[in-house]
Backbone as a chain_set.jsonl record, in Angstrom:
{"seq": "XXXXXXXXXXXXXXXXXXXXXXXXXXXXXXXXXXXXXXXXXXXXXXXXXXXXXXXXXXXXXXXXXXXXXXXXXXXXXXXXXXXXXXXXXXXXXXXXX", "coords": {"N": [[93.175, -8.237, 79.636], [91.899, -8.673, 82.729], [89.345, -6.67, 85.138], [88.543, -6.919, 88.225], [86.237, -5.355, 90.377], [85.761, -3.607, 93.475], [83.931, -5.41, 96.145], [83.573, -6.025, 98.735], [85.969, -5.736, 100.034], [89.889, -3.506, 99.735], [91.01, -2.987, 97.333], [91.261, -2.928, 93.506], [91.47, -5.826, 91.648], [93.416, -7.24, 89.571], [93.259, -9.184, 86.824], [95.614, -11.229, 84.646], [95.162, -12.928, 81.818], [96.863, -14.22, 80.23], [99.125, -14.72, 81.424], [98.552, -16.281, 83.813], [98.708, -14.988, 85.737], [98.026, -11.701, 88.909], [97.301, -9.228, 90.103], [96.566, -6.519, 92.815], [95.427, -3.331, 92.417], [95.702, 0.465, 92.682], [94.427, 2.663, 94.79], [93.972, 2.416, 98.104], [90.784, 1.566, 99.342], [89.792, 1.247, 101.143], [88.214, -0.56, 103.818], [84.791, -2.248, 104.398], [83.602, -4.509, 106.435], [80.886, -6.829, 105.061], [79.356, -4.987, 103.389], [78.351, -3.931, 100.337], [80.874, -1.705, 98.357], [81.278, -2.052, 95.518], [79.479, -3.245, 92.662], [78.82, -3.588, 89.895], [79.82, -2.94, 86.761], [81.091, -1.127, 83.742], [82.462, -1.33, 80.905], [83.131, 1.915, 78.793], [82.889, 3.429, 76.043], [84.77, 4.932, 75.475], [86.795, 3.225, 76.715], [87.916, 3.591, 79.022], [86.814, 1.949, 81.882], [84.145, 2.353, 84.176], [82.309, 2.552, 87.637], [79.751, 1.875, 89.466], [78.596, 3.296, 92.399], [77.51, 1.585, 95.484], [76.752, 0.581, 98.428], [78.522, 0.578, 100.365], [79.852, 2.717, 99.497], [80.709, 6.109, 97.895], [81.065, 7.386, 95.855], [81.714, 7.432, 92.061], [84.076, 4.903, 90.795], [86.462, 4.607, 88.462], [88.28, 2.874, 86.101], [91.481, 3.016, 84.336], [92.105, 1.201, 82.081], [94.839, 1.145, 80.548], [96.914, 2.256, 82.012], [96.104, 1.268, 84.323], [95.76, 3.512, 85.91], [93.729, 3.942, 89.186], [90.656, 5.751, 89.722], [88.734, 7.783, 92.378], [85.192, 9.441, 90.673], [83.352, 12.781, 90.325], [80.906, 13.874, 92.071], [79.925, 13.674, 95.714], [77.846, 10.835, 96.508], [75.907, 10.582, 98.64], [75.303, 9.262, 101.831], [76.835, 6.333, 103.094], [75.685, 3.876, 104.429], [73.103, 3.263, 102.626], [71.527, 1.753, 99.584], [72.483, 2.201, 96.592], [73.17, 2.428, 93.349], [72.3, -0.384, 90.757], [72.971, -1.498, 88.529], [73.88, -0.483, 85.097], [74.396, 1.539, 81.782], [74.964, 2.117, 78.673], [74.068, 3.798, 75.663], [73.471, 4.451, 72.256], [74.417, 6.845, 71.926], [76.743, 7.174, 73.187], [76.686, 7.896, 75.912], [76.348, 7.293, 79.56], [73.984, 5.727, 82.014]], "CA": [[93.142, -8.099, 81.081], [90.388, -8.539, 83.48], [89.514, -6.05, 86.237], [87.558, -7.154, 89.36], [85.557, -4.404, 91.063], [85.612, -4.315, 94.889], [82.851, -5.678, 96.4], [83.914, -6.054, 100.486], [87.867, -5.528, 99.527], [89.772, -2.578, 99.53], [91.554, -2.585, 96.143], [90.885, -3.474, 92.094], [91.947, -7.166, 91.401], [93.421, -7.41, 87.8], [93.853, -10.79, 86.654], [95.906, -11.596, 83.327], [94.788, -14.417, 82.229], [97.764, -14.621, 79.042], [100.446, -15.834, 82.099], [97.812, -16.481, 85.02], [99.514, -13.885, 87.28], [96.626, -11.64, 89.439], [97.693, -7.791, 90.948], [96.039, -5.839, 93.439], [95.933, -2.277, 91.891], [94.763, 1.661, 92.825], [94.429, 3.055, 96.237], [93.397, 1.844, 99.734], [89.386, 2.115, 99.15], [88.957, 0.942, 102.717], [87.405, -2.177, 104.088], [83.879, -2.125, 105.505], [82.52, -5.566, 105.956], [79.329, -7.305, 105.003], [78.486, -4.049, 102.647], [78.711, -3.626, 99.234], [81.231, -1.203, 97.403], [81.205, -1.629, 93.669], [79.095, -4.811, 92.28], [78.798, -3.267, 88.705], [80.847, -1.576, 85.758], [80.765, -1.201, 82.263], [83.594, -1.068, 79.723], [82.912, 2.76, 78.335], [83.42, 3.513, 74.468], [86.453, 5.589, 75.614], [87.575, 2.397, 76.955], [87.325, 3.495, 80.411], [85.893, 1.472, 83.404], [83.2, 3.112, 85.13], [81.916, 1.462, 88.381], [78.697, 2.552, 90.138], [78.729, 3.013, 94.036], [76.382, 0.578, 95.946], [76.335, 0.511, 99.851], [79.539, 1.411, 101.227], [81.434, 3.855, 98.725], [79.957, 7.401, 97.529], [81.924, 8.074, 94.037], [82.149, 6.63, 91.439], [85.112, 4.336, 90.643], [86.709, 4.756, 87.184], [89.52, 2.4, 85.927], [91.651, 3.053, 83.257], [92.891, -0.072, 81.721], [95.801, 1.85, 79.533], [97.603, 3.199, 82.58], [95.939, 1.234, 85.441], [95.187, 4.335, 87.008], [92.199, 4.227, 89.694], [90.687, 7.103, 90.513], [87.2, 8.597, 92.153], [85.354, 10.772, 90.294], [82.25, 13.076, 90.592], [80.459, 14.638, 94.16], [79.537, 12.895, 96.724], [76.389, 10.662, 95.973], [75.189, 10.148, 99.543], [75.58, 8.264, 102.87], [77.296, 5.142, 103.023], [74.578, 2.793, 104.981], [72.156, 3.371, 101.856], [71.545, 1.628, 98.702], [72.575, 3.444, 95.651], [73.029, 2.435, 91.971], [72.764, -1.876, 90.821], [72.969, -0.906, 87.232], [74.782, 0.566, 84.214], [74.237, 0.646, 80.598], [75.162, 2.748, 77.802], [73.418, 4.312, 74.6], [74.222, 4.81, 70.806], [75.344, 7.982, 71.574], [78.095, 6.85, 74.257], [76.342, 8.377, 77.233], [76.344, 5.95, 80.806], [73.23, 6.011, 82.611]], "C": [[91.695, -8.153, 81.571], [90.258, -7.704, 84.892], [88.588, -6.305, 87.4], [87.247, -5.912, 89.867], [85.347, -4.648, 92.978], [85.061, -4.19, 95.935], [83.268, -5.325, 98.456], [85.635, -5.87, 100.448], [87.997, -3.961, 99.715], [90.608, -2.316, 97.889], [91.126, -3.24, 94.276], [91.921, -4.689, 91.689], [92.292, -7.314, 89.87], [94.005, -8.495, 87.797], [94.637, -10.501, 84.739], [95.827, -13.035, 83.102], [96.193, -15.081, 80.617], [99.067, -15.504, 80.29], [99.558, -16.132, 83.425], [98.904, -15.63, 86.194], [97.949, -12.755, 87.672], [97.348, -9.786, 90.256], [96.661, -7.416, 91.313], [96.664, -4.252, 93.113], [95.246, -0.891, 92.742], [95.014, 1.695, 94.495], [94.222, 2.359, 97.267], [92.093, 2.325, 99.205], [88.776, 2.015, 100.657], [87.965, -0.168, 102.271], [86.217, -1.729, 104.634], [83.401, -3.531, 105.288], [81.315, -5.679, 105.865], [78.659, -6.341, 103.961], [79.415, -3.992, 101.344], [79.252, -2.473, 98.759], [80.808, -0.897, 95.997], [80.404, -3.375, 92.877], [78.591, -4.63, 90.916], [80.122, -2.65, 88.071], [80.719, -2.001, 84.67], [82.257, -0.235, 81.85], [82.478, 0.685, 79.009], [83.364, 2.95, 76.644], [84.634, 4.399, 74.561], [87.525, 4.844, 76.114], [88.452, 2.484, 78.154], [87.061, 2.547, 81.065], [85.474, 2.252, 84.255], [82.271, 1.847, 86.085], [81.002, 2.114, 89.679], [79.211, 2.18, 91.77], [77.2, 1.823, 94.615], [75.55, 0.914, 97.226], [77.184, 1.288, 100.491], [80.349, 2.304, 100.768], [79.687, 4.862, 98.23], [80.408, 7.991, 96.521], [81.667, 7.169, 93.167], [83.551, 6.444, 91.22], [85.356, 4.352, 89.034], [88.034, 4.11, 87.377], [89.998, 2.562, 84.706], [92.976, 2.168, 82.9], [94.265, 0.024, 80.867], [96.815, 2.125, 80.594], [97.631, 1.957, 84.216], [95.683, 1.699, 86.65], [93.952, 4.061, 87.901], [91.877, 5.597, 90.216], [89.137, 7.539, 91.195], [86.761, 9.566, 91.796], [83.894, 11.462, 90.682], [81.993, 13.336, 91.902], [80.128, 13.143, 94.552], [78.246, 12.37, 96.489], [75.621, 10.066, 97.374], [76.251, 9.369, 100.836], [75.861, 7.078, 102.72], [76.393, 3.681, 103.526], [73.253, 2.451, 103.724], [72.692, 2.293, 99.989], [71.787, 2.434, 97.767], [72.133, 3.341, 94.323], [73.296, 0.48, 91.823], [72.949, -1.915, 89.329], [73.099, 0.077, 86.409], [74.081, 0.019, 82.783], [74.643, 1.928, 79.629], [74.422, 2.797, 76.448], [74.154, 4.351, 73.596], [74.807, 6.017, 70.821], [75.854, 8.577, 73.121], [77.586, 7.794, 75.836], [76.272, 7.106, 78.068], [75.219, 6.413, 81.691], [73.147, 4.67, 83.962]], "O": [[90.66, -7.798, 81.008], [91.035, -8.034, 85.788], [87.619, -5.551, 87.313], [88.229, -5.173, 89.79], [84.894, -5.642, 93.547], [85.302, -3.285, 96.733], [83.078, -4.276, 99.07], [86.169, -6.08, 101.537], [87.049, -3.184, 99.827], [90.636, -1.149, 97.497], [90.545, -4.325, 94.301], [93.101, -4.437, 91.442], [91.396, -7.499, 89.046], [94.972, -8.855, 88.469], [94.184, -9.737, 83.886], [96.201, -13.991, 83.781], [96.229, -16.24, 80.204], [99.685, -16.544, 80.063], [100.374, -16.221, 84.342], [99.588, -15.905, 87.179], [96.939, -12.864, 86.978], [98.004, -9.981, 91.279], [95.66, -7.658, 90.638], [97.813, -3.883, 93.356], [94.275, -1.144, 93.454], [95.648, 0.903, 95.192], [94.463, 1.192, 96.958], [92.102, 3.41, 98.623], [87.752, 2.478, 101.16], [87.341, -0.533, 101.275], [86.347, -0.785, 105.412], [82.874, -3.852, 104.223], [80.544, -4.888, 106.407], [77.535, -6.652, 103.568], [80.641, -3.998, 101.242], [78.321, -1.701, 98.528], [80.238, 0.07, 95.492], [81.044, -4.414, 92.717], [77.829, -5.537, 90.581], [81.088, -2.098, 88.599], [80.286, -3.131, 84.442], [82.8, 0.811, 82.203], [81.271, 0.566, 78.802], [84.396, 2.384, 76.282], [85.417, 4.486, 73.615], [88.703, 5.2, 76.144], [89.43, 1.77, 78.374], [87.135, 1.749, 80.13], [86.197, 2.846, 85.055], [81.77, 0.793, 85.692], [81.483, 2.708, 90.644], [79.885, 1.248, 92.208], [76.176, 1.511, 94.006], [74.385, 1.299, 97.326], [76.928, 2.351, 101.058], [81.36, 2.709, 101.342], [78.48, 4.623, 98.205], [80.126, 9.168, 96.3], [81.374, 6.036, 93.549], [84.324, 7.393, 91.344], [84.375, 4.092, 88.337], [88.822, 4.396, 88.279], [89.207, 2.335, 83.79], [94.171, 2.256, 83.181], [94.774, -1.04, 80.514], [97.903, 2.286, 80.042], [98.594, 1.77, 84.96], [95.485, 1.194, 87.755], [92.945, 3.927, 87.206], [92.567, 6.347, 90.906], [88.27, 7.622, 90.326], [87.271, 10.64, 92.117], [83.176, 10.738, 91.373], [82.783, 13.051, 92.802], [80.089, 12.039, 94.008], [77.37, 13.201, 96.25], [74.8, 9.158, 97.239], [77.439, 9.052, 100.799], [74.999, 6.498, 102.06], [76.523, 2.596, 102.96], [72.516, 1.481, 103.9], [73.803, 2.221, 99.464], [71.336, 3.566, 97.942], [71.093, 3.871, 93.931], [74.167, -0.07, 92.496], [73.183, -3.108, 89.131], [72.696, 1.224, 86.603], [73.538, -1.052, 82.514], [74.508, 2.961, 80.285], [74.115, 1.674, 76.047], [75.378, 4.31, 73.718], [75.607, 6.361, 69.951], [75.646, 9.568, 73.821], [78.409, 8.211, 76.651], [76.161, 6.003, 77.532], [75.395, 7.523, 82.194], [72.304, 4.746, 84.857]]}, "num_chains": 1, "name": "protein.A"}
């Protein structure tokens, strides 16, 4: 499976690409145009999706590809008009910075 992250959208785009079929998954995230949501994420060694906030969202986004659950997790990381996080990366000893 492949999970799109969503950039000016309000929901997580999962494509399968074994029968080319395409679902819109997870909550209402709300629309704001012209501003960036989520324009990162990184596969986690728990096999997770973690997906930094940008412009217009203030959580992080976590997908879990087992279930399809979406969920936000963590406080509030600020005002929505502001730049936030454009990069992820993970360590040998499975931390996400």
């Amino acid at each position: 499976m492949i999970y799109c992250t969503p950039r000016g959208t309000n929901k997580v785009l999962k494509i399968d690409p074994t029968n080319d079929t395409t679902t819109l998954i997870g909550p209402d995230l709300g629309v704001i145009n012209n501003l960036n949501k989520y324009v990162n994420s990184i596969l986690a060694p728990n096999g997770i999706i973690y997906c930094t906030p940008h412009t217009s969202s203030s959580r992080i986004l976590e997908i879990d590809p087992n279930t399809d659950i979406i969920t936000l997790i963590g406080p509030d990381l600020g005002s929505l008009d502001i730049f936030k996080y454009s990069c992820m990366f993970s360590t040998t000893s499975n931390i996400l910075y």
